[in-house]
Amino acid sequence: MKIEKTVSILNKRARFEYEIIEEYEAGMVLTGTEIKSLRSSKASITESFCQFIDGELYIINMMIDEYKLGTFYNHKTKRERKLLLHKKELLKLEKKLKDAGNTIIPLKLYITDRGKAKVLIALGRGKKLFDKREAIKDRENKRNLDRILKKS
């Protein structure tokens, strides 16, 4: 029995706001109603970020809506959720996070073929204003080129 990877929630602003250095795939510790809400795509990671608390990595400000049919067992919509990574990866991330300007941001939230919820996180550095302008210019040039190719 295979479950399709249909649920995929993206953080579109992350690649625009940050220069991506490294990417990691992390599991999450979730409750029952949280995973049910995730399967119905009722989540948002646009304002979320990752932070170390007592040597463990947590995702903060991730919004998972309450499950409609969950009674008093329902979860809080915005709570700290623990991310699961190997110890070597955690130590490596914590070491690189101490450099000035580095942060850990979630890029994508999805459910694997085996039914596990995963987050694609990235170590990133904030872009400067001129970098953002360059990205906008490249995007517009690509759009214009595609438009010209489509007409001919």
Tab-separated table of C-alpha atoms in Angstrom:
chain	number	residue	atom	x	y	z
A	1	MET	CA	0.000	0.000	0.000
A	2	LYS	CA	1.539	3.291	-1.126
A	3	ILE	CA	0.395	6.730	-0.085
A	4	GLU	CA	0.971	9.387	-2.718
A	5	LYS	CA	3.013	12.471	-1.885
A	6	THR	CA	0.167	14.893	-2.568
A	7	VAL	CA	0.519	17.320	0.334
A	8	SER	CA	3.250	19.852	-0.351
A	9	ILE	CA	3.276	23.240	1.369
A	10	LEU	CA	5.922	25.676	0.123
A	11	ASN	CA	7.540	28.760	1.578
A	12	LYS	CA	7.862	30.814	-1.609
A	13	ARG	CA	9.318	33.903	0.087
A	14	ALA	CA	12.236	31.975	1.603
A	15	ARG	CA	14.267	31.642	-1.599
A	16	PHE	CA	13.669	35.317	-2.369
A	17	GLU	CA	14.561	36.600	1.109
A	18	TYR	CA	17.494	34.251	1.854
A	19	GLU	CA	20.558	32.897	0.108
A	20	ILE	CA	20.404	29.119	0.653
A	21	ILE	CA	23.668	27.536	1.859
A	22	GLU	CA	22.672	23.957	2.817
A	23	GLU	CA	19.444	21.940	2.865
A	24	TYR	CA	18.371	19.211	5.301
A	25	GLU	CA	15.350	16.939	5.526
A	26	ALA	CA	13.910	16.674	9.028
A	27	GLY	CA	11.065	14.739	10.573
A	28	MET	CA	8.627	16.312	13.036
A	29	VAL	CA	7.038	15.316	16.311
A	30	LEU	CA	3.289	15.801	15.785
A	31	THR	CA	0.076	14.887	17.566
A	32	GLY	CA	-2.766	12.969	15.907
A	33	THR	CA	-4.941	15.953	15.060
A	34	GLU	CA	-1.939	17.839	13.630
A	35	ILE	CA	-1.123	15.115	11.095
A	36	LYS	CA	-4.790	14.913	10.076
A	37	SER	CA	-4.864	18.665	9.444
A	38	LEU	CA	-1.595	18.404	7.503
A	39	ARG	CA	-3.037	15.701	5.255
A	40	SER	CA	-5.833	18.089	4.327
A	41	SER	CA	-3.248	20.846	3.547
A	42	LYS	CA	-4.314	23.121	6.398
A	43	ALA	CA	-0.872	24.474	7.276
A	44	SER	CA	1.390	27.440	6.611
A	45	ILE	CA	5.162	27.862	7.027
A	46	THR	CA	5.574	31.367	5.587
A	47	GLU	CA	6.347	33.101	8.896
A	48	SER	CA	8.133	30.220	10.582
A	49	PHE	CA	11.782	29.737	11.507
A	50	CYS	CA	13.897	27.205	13.383
A	51	GLN	CA	15.693	27.686	16.676
A	52	PHE	CA	17.788	25.611	19.064
A	53	ILE	CA	16.306	25.144	22.532
A	54	ASP	CA	18.406	23.073	24.975
A	55	GLY	CA	20.403	21.485	22.153
A	56	GLU	CA	17.305	20.399	20.216
A	57	LEU	CA	15.957	22.005	17.048
A	58	TYR	CA	12.395	23.359	17.089
A	59	ILE	CA	10.275	24.951	14.387
A	60	ILE	CA	8.550	28.043	15.702
A	61	ASN	CA	5.531	29.960	14.354
A	62	MET	CA	4.399	27.164	12.031
A	63	MET	CA	0.626	27.348	11.643
A	64	ILE	CA	-1.380	24.110	11.527
A	65	ASP	CA	-5.124	24.743	11.651
A	66	GLU	CA	-7.249	22.881	14.150
A	67	TYR	CA	-8.716	19.610	12.946
A	68	LYS	CA	-12.431	20.068	12.287
A	69	LEU	CA	-13.501	16.775	13.845
A	70	GLY	CA	-11.054	16.893	16.776
A	71	THR	CA	-12.967	17.547	19.960
A	72	PHE	CA	-11.111	18.434	23.159
A	73	TYR	CA	-8.106	16.499	21.798
A	74	ASN	CA	-7.338	19.326	19.357
A	75	HIS	CA	-3.919	20.951	19.300
A	76	LYS	CA	-2.738	24.566	19.545
A	77	THR	CA	-2.404	26.120	16.094
A	78	LYS	CA	0.972	27.779	16.726
A	79	ARG	CA	3.237	25.850	19.024
A	80	GLU	CA	6.883	24.827	19.041
A	81	ARG	CA	7.324	21.533	17.215
A	82	LYS	CA	10.455	19.450	17.632
A	83	LEU	CA	12.424	18.562	14.504
A	84	LEU	CA	14.155	15.211	14.214
A	85	LEU	CA	17.688	15.164	12.787
A	86	HIS	CA	20.791	13.067	13.358
A	87	LYS	CA	23.058	14.267	16.159
A	88	LYS	CA	25.922	15.045	13.744
A	89	GLU	CA	23.613	17.200	11.634
A	90	LEU	CA	22.363	19.050	14.721
A	91	LEU	CA	25.904	19.776	15.917
A	92	LYS	CA	26.932	20.929	12.435
A	93	LEU	CA	23.904	23.235	12.174
A	94	GLU	CA	24.409	24.652	15.653
A	95	LYS	CA	28.050	25.408	14.861
A	96	LYS	CA	27.193	27.168	11.575
A	97	LEU	CA	24.329	29.071	13.189
A	98	LYS	CA	26.791	30.903	15.434
A	99	ASP	CA	28.195	32.730	12.382
A	100	ALA	CA	26.719	36.197	12.013
A	101	GLY	CA	23.725	36.476	9.701
A	102	ASN	CA	22.933	32.751	9.416
A	103	THR	CA	19.484	31.394	10.164
A	104	ILE	CA	17.522	28.175	9.667
A	105	ILE	CA	14.332	28.468	7.631
A	106	PRO	CA	11.773	25.891	6.453
A	107	LEU	CA	11.409	25.654	2.674
A	108	LYS	CA	8.860	22.890	2.180
A	109	LEU	CA	6.488	20.796	4.284
A	110	TYR	CA	5.349	17.492	2.800
A	111	ILE	CA	4.211	13.948	3.527
A	112	THR	CA	6.366	11.107	2.211
A	113	ASP	CA	5.256	7.935	0.444
A	114	ARG	CA	5.363	6.133	3.793
A	115	GLY	CA	3.017	8.678	5.414
A	116	LYS	CA	5.635	10.543	7.469
A	117	ALA	CA	5.530	14.343	7.740
A	118	LYS	CA	8.843	15.932	6.746
A	119	VAL	CA	10.184	19.470	6.561
A	120	LEU	CA	12.879	20.592	4.154
A	121	ILE	CA	14.904	23.121	6.151
A	122	ALA	CA	17.793	25.218	4.945
A	123	LEU	CA	20.662	27.103	6.456
A	124	GLY	CA	20.443	30.537	4.913
A	125	ARG	CA	21.841	34.034	5.010
A	126	GLY	CA	19.638	37.082	4.461
A	127	LYS	CA	19.952	38.719	1.052
A	128	LYS	CA	20.796	42.375	0.623
A	129	LEU	CA	18.467	44.733	-1.237
A	130	PHE	CA	20.537	44.724	-4.436
A	131	ASP	CA	20.485	40.901	-4.487
A	132	LYS	CA	16.691	40.972	-4.325
A	133	ARG	CA	16.525	43.488	-7.176
A	134	GLU	CA	18.762	41.247	-9.268
A	135	ALA	CA	16.482	38.260	-8.580
A	136	ILE	CA	13.435	40.280	-9.679
A	137	LYS	CA	15.233	41.375	-12.852
A	138	ASP	CA	16.212	37.772	-13.698
A	139	ARG	CA	12.658	36.570	-13.106
A	140	GLU	CA	11.191	39.264	-15.375
A	141	ASN	CA	13.749	38.538	-18.118
A	142	LYS	CA	12.908	34.831	-17.988
A	143	ARG	CA	9.180	35.610	-18.138
A	144	ASN	CA	9.645	37.882	-21.178
A	145	LEU	CA	11.798	35.271	-22.939
A	146	ASP	CA	9.167	32.576	-22.313
A	147	ARG	CA	6.483	34.910	-23.689
A	148	ILE	CA	8.488	35.558	-26.860
A	149	LEU	CA	9.194	31.846	-27.370
A	150	LYS	CA	5.532	30.997	-26.876
A	151	LYS	CA	4.412	33.488	-29.555
A	152	SER	CA	6.830	32.160	-32.196
